[in-house]
Short mmCIF file of N, CA and C in Angstrom, two decimals:
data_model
loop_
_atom_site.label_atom_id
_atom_site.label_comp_id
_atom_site.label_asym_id
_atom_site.label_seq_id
_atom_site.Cartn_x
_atom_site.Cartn_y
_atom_site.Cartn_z
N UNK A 613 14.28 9.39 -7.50
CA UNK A 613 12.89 8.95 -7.59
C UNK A 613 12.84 7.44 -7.69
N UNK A 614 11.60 7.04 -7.42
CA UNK A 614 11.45 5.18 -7.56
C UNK A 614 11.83 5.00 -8.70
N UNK A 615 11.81 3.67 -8.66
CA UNK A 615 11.98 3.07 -10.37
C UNK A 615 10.51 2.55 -10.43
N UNK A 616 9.39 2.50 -9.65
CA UNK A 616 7.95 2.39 -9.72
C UNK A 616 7.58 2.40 -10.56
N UNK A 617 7.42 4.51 -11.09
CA UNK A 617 6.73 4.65 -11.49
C UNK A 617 7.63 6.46 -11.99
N UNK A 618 6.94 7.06 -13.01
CA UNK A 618 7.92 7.99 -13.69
C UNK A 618 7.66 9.52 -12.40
N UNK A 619 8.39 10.29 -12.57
CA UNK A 619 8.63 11.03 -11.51
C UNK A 619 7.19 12.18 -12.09
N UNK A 620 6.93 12.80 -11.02
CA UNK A 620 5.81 13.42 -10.71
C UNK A 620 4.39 13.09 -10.26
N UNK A 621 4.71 11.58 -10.60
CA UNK A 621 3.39 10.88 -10.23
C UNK A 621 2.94 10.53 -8.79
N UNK A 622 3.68 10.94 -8.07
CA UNK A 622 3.59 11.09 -6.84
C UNK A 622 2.84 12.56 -6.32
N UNK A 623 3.30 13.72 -7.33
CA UNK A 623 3.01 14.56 -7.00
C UNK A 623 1.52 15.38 -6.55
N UNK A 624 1.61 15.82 -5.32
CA UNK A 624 0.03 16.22 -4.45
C UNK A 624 -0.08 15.36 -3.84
N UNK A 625 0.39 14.08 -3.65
CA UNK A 625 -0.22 13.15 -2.30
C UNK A 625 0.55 13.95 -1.03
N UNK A 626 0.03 14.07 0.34
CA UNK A 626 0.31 14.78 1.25
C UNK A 626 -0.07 13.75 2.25
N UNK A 627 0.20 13.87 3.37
CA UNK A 627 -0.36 13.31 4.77
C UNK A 627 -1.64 13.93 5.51
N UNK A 628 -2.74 13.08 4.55
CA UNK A 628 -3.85 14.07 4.98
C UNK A 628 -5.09 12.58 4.57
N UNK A 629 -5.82 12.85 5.77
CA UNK A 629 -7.18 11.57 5.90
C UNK A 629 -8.39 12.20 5.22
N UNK A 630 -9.46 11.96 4.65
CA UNK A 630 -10.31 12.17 4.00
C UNK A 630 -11.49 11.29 4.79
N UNK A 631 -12.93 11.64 4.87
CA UNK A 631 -14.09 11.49 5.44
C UNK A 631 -14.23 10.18 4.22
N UNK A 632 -15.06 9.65 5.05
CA UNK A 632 -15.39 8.07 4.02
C UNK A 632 -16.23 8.35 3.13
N UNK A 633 -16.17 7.58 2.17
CA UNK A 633 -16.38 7.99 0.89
C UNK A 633 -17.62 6.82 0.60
N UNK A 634 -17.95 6.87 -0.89
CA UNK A 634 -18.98 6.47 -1.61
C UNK A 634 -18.94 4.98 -1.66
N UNK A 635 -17.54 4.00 -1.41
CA UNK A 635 -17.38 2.99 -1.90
C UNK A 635 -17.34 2.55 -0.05
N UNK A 636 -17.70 2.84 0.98
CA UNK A 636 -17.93 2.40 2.12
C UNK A 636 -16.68 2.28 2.56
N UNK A 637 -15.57 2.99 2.55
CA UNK A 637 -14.48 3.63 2.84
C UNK A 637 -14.10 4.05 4.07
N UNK A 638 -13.57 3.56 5.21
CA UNK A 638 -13.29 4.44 6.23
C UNK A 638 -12.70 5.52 6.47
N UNK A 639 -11.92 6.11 5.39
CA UNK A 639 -11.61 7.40 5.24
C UNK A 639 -9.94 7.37 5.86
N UNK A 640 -9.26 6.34 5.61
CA UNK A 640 -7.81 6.39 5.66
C UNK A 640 -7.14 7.03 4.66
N UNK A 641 -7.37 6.01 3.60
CA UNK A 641 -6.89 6.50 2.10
C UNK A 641 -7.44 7.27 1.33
N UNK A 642 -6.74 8.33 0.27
CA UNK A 642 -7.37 9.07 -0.83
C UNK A 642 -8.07 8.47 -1.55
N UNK A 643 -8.57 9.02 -2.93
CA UNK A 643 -8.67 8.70 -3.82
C UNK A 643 -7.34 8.04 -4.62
N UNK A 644 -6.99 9.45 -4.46
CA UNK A 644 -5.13 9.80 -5.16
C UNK A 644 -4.00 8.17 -4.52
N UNK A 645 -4.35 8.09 -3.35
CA UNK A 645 -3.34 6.70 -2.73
C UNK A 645 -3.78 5.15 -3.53
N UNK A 646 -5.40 4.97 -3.75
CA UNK A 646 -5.79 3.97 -4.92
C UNK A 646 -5.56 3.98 -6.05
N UNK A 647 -4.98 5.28 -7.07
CA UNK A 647 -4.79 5.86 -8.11
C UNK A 647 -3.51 5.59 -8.17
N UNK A 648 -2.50 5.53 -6.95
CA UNK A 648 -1.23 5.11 -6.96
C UNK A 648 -1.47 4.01 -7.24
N UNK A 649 -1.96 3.41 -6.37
CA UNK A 649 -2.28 1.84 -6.30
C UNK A 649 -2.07 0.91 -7.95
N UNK A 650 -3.33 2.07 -8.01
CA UNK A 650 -3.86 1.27 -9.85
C UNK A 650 -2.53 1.85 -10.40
N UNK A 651 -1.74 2.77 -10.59
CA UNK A 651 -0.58 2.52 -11.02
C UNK A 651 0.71 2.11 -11.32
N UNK A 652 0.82 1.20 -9.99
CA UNK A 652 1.67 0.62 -9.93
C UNK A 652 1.39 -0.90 -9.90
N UNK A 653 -0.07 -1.38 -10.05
CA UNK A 653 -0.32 -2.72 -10.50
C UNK A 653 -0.41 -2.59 -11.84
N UNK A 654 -0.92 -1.32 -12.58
CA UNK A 654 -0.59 -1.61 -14.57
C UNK A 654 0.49 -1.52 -14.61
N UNK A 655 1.27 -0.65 -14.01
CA UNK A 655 2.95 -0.99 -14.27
C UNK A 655 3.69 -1.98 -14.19
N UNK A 656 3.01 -2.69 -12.90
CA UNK A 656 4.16 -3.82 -13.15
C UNK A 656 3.34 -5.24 -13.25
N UNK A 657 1.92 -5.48 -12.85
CA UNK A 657 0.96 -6.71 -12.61
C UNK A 657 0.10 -6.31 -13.68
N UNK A 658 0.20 -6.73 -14.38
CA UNK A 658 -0.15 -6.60 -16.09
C UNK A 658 -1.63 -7.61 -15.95
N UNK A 659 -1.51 -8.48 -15.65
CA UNK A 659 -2.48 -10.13 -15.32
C UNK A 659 -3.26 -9.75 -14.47
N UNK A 660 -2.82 -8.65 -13.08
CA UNK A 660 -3.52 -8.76 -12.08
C UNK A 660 -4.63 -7.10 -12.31
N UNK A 661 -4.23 -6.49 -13.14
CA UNK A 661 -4.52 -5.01 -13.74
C UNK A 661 -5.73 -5.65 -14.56
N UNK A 662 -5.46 -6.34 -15.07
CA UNK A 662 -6.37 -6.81 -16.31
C UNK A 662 -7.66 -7.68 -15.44
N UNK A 663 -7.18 -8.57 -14.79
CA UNK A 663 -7.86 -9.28 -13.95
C UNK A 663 -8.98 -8.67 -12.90
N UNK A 664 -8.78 -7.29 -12.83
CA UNK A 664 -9.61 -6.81 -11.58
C UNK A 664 -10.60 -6.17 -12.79
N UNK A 665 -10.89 -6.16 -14.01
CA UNK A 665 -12.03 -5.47 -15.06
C UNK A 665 -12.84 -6.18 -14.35
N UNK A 666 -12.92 -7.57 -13.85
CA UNK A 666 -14.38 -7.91 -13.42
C UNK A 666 -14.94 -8.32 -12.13
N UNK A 667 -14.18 -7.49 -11.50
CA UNK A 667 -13.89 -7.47 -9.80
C UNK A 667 -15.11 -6.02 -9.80
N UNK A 668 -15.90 -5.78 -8.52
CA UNK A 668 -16.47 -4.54 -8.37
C UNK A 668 -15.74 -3.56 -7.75
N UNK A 669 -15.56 -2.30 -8.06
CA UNK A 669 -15.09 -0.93 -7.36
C UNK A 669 -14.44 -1.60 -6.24
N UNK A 670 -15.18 -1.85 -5.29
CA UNK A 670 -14.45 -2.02 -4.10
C UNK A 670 -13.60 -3.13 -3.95
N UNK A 671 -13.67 -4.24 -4.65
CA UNK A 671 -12.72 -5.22 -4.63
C UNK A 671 -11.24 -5.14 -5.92
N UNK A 672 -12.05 -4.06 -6.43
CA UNK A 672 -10.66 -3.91 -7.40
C UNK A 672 -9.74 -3.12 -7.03
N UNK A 673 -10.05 -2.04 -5.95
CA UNK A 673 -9.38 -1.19 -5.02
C UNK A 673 -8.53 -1.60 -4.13
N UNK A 674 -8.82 -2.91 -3.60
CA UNK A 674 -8.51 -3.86 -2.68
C UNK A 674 -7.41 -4.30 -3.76
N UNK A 675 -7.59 -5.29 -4.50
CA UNK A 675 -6.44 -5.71 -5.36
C UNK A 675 -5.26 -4.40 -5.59
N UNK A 676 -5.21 -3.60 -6.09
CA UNK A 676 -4.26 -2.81 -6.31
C UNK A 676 -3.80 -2.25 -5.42
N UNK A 677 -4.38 -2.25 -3.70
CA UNK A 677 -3.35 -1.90 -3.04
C UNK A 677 -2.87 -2.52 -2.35
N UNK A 678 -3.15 -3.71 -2.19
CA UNK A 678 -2.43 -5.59 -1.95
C UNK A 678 -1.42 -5.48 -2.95
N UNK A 679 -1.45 -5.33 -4.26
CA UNK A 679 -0.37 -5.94 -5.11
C UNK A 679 0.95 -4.57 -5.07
N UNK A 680 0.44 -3.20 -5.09
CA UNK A 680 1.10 -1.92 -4.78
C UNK A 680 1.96 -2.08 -3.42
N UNK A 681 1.03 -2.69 -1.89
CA UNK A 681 1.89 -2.91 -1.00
C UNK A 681 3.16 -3.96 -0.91
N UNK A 682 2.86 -5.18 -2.10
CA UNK A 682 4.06 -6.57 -2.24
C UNK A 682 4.42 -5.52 -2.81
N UNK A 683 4.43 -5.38 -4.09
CA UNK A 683 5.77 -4.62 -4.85
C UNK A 683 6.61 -3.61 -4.53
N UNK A 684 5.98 -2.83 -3.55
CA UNK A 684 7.13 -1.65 -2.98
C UNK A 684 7.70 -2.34 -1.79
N UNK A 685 7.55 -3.37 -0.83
CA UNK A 685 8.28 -4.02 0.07
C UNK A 685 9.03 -4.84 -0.89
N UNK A 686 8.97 -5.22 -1.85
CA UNK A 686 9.29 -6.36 -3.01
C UNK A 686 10.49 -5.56 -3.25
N UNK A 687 10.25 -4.29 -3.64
CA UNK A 687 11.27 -3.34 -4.25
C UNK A 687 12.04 -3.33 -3.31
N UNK A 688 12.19 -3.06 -2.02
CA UNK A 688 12.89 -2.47 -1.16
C UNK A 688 13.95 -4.30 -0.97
N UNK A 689 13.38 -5.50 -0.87
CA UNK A 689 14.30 -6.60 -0.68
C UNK A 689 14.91 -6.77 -2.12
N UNK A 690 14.71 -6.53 -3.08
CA UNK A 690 15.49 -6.67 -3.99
C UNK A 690 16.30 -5.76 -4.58
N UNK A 691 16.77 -4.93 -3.21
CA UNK A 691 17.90 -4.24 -3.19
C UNK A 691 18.45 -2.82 -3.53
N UNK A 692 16.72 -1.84 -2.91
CA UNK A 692 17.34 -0.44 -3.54
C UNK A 692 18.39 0.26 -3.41
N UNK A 693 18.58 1.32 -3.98
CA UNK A 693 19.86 1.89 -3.91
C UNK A 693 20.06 2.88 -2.80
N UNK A 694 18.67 2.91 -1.98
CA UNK A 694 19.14 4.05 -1.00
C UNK A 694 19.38 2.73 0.11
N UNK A 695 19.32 1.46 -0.12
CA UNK A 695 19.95 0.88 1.68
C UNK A 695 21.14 0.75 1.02
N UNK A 696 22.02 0.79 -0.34
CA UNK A 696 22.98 0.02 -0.79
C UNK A 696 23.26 -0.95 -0.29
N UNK A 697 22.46 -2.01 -0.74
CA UNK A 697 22.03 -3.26 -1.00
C UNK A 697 22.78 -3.92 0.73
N UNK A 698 23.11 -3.23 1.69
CA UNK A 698 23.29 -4.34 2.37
C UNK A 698 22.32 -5.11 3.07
N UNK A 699 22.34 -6.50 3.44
CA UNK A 699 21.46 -7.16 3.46
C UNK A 699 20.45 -6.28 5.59
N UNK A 700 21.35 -5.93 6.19
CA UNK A 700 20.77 -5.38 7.38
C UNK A 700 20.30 -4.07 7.30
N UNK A 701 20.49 -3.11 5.72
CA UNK A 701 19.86 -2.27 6.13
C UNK A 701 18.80 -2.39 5.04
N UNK A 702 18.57 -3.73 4.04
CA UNK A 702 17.49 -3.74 4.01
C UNK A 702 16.57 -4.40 4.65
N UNK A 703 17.11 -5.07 5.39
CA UNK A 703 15.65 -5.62 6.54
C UNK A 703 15.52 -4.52 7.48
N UNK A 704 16.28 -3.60 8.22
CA UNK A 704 15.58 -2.43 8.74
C UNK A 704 14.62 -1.82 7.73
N UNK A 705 14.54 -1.60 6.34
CA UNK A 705 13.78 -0.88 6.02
C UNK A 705 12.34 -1.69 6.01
N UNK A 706 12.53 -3.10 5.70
CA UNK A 706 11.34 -3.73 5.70
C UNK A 706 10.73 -4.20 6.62
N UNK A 707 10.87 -3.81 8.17
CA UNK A 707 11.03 -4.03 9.43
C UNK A 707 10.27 -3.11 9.57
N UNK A 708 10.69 -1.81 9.26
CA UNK A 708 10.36 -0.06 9.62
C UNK A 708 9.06 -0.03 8.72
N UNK A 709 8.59 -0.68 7.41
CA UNK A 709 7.51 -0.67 6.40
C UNK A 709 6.51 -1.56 6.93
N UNK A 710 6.98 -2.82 7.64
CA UNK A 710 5.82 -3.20 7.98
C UNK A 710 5.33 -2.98 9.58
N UNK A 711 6.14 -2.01 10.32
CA UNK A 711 5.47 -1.81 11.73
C UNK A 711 4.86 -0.72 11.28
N UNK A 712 5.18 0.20 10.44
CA UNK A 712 3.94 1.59 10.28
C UNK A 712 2.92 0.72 9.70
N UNK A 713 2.93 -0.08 8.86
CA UNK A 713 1.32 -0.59 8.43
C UNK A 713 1.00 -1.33 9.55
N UNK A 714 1.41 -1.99 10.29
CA UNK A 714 0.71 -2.79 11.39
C UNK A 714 0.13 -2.03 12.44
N UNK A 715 1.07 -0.85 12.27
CA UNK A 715 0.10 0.33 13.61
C UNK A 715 -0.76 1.08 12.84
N UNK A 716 -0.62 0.99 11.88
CA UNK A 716 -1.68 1.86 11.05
C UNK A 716 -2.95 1.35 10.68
N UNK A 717 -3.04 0.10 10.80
CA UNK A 717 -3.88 -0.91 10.63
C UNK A 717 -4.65 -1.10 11.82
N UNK A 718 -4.17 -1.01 12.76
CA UNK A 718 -4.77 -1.52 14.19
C UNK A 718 -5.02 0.50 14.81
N UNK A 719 -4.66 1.28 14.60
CA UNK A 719 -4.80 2.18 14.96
C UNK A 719 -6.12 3.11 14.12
N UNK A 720 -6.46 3.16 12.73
CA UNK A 720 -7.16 3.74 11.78
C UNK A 720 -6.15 4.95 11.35
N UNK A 721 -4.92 4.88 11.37
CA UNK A 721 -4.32 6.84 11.42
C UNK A 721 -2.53 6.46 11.01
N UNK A 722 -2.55 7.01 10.17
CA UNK A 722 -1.62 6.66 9.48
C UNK A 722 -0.16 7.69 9.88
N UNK A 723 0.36 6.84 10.76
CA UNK A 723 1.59 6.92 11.89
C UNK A 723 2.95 6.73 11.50
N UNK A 724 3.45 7.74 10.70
CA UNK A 724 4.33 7.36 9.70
C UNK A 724 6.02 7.95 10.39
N UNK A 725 5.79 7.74 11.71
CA UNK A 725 7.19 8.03 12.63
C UNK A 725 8.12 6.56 12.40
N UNK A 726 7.61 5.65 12.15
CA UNK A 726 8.19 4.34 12.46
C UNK A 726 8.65 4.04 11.13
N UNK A 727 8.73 5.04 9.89
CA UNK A 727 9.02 4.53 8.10
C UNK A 727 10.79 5.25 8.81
N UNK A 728 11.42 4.36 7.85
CA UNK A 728 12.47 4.40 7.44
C UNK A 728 13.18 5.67 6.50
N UNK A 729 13.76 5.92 6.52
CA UNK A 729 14.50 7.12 5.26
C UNK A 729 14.49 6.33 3.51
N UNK A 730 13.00 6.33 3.55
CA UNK A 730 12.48 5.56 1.88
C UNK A 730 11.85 6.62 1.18
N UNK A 731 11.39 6.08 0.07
CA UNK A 731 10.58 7.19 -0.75
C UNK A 731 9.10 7.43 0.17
N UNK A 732 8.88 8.40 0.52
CA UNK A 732 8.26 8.56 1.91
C UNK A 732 6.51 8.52 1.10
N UNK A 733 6.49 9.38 -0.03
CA UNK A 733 4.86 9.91 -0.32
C UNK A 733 4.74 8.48 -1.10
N UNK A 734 5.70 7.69 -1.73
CA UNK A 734 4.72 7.04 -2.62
C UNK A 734 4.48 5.22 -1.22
N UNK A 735 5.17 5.46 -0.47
CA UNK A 735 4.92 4.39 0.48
C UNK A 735 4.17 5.02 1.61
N UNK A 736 3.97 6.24 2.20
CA UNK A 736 3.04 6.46 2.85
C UNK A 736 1.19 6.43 1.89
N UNK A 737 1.42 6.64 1.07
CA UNK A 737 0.49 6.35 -0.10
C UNK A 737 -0.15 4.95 0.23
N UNK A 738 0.82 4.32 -0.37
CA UNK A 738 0.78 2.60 -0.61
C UNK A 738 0.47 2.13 0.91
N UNK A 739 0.85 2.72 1.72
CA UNK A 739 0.35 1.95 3.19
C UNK A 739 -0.78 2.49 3.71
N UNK A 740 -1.33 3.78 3.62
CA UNK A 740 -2.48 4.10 3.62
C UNK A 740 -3.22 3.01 3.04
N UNK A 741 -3.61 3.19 1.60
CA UNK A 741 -4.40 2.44 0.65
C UNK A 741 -4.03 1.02 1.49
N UNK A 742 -3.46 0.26 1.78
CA UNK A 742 -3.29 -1.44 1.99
C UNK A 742 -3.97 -0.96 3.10
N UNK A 743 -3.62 -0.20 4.34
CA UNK A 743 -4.41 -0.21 5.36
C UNK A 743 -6.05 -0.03 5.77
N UNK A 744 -6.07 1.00 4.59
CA UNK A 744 -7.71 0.96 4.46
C UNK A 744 -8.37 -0.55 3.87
N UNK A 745 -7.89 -1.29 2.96
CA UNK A 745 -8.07 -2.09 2.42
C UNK A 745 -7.96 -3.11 3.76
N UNK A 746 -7.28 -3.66 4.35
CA UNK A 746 -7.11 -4.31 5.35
C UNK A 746 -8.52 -4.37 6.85
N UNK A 747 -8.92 -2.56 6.95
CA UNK A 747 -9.75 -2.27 7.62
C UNK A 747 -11.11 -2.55 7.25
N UNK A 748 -11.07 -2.09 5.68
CA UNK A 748 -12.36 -2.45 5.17
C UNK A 748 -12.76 -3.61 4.75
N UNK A 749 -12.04 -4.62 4.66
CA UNK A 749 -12.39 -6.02 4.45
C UNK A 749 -12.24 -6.46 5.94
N UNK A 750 -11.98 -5.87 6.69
CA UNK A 750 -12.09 -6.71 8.30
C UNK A 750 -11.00 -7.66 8.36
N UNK A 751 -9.77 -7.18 8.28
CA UNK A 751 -8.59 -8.87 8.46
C UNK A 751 -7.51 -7.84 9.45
N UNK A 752 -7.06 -8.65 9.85
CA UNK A 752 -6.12 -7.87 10.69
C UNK A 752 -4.33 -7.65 10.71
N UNK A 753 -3.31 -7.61 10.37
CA UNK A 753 -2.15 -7.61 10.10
C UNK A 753 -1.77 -8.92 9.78
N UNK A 754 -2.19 -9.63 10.89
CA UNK A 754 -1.85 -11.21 10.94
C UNK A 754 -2.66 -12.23 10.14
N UNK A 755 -3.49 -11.75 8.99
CA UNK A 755 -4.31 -12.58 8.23
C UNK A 755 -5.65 -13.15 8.82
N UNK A 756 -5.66 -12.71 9.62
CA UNK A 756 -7.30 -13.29 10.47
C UNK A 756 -8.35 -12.05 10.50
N UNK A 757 -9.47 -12.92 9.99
CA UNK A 757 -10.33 -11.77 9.94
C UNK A 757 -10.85 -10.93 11.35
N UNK A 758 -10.92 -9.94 11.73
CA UNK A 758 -11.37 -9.53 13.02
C UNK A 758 -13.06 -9.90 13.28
N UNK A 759 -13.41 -10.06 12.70
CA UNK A 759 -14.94 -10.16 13.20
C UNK A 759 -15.85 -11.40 12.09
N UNK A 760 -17.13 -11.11 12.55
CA UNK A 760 -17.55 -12.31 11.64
C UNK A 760 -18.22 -11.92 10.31
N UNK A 761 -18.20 -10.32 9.90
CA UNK A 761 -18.68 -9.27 9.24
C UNK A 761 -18.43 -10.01 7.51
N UNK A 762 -19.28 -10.14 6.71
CA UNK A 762 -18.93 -10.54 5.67
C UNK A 762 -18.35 -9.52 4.51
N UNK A 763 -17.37 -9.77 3.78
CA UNK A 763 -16.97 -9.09 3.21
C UNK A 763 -17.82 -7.86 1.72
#
């Protein structure tokens, strides 16, 4: 299991899209994939957990799966134990993590042929959630916003 977050907490996330929701949601991510989110920014972004109390719903959603997506690519360069630490098979994995979010991002559909042999539910999770987040603020892989749509 990760060192994330304690084992089971993953458990019930599946590969499955949900109709958009209340918070103007395009319906990539769960509930359950933001719930990861928020768990793995109190776990480890203590400042940035605390910091989103006065952010609204939708921008605090946004924060935790921005800081959920650095820390599990974060995790993976600082050397997990399933690439054993060599330095080429952890840039395949972080190679393989960021082309499923970049097609997943530009596609709406979360295309998880291109992930690596990683902890699959809690990073298909985490790339869902960043991707919806990405879609719903209008920016595009490459940091540019797609349109002139205000946030």
């Amino acid at each position: 299991m990760s060192r994330i977050f304690p084992s089971g907490l993953t458990s019930g996330l599946a590969s499955r899209r949900a109709p958009s929701d209340a918070t103007g949601s395009a319906g990539l991510a769960t509930p359950g994939d933001f719930a990861l989110c928020r768990s793995i920014t109190e776990a480890h972004g203590h400042t940035y957990a605390l910091a989103t109390r006065i952010l609204s719903p939708r921008q605090r959603r946004a924060v935790w799966a921005l800081y959920a997506w650095a820390r599990v690519v974060d995790d993976y360069v600082d050397c997990s134990e399933r690439s054993g630490c060599r330095p080429e098979a952890v840039e395949a994995t972080v190679v393989g993590l960021s082309t499923c979010f970049q097609r997943t991002v530009a596609s709406g559909f979360l295309d998880a042929s291109s992930l690596p042999d990683v902890d699959s539910v809690r990073d298909r999770a985490v790339i869902a959630a960043a991707a919806q987040t990405f879609i719903d603020f209008d920016i595009s892989p490459r940091g540019h916003r797609t349109s002139s749509r205000p946030c």
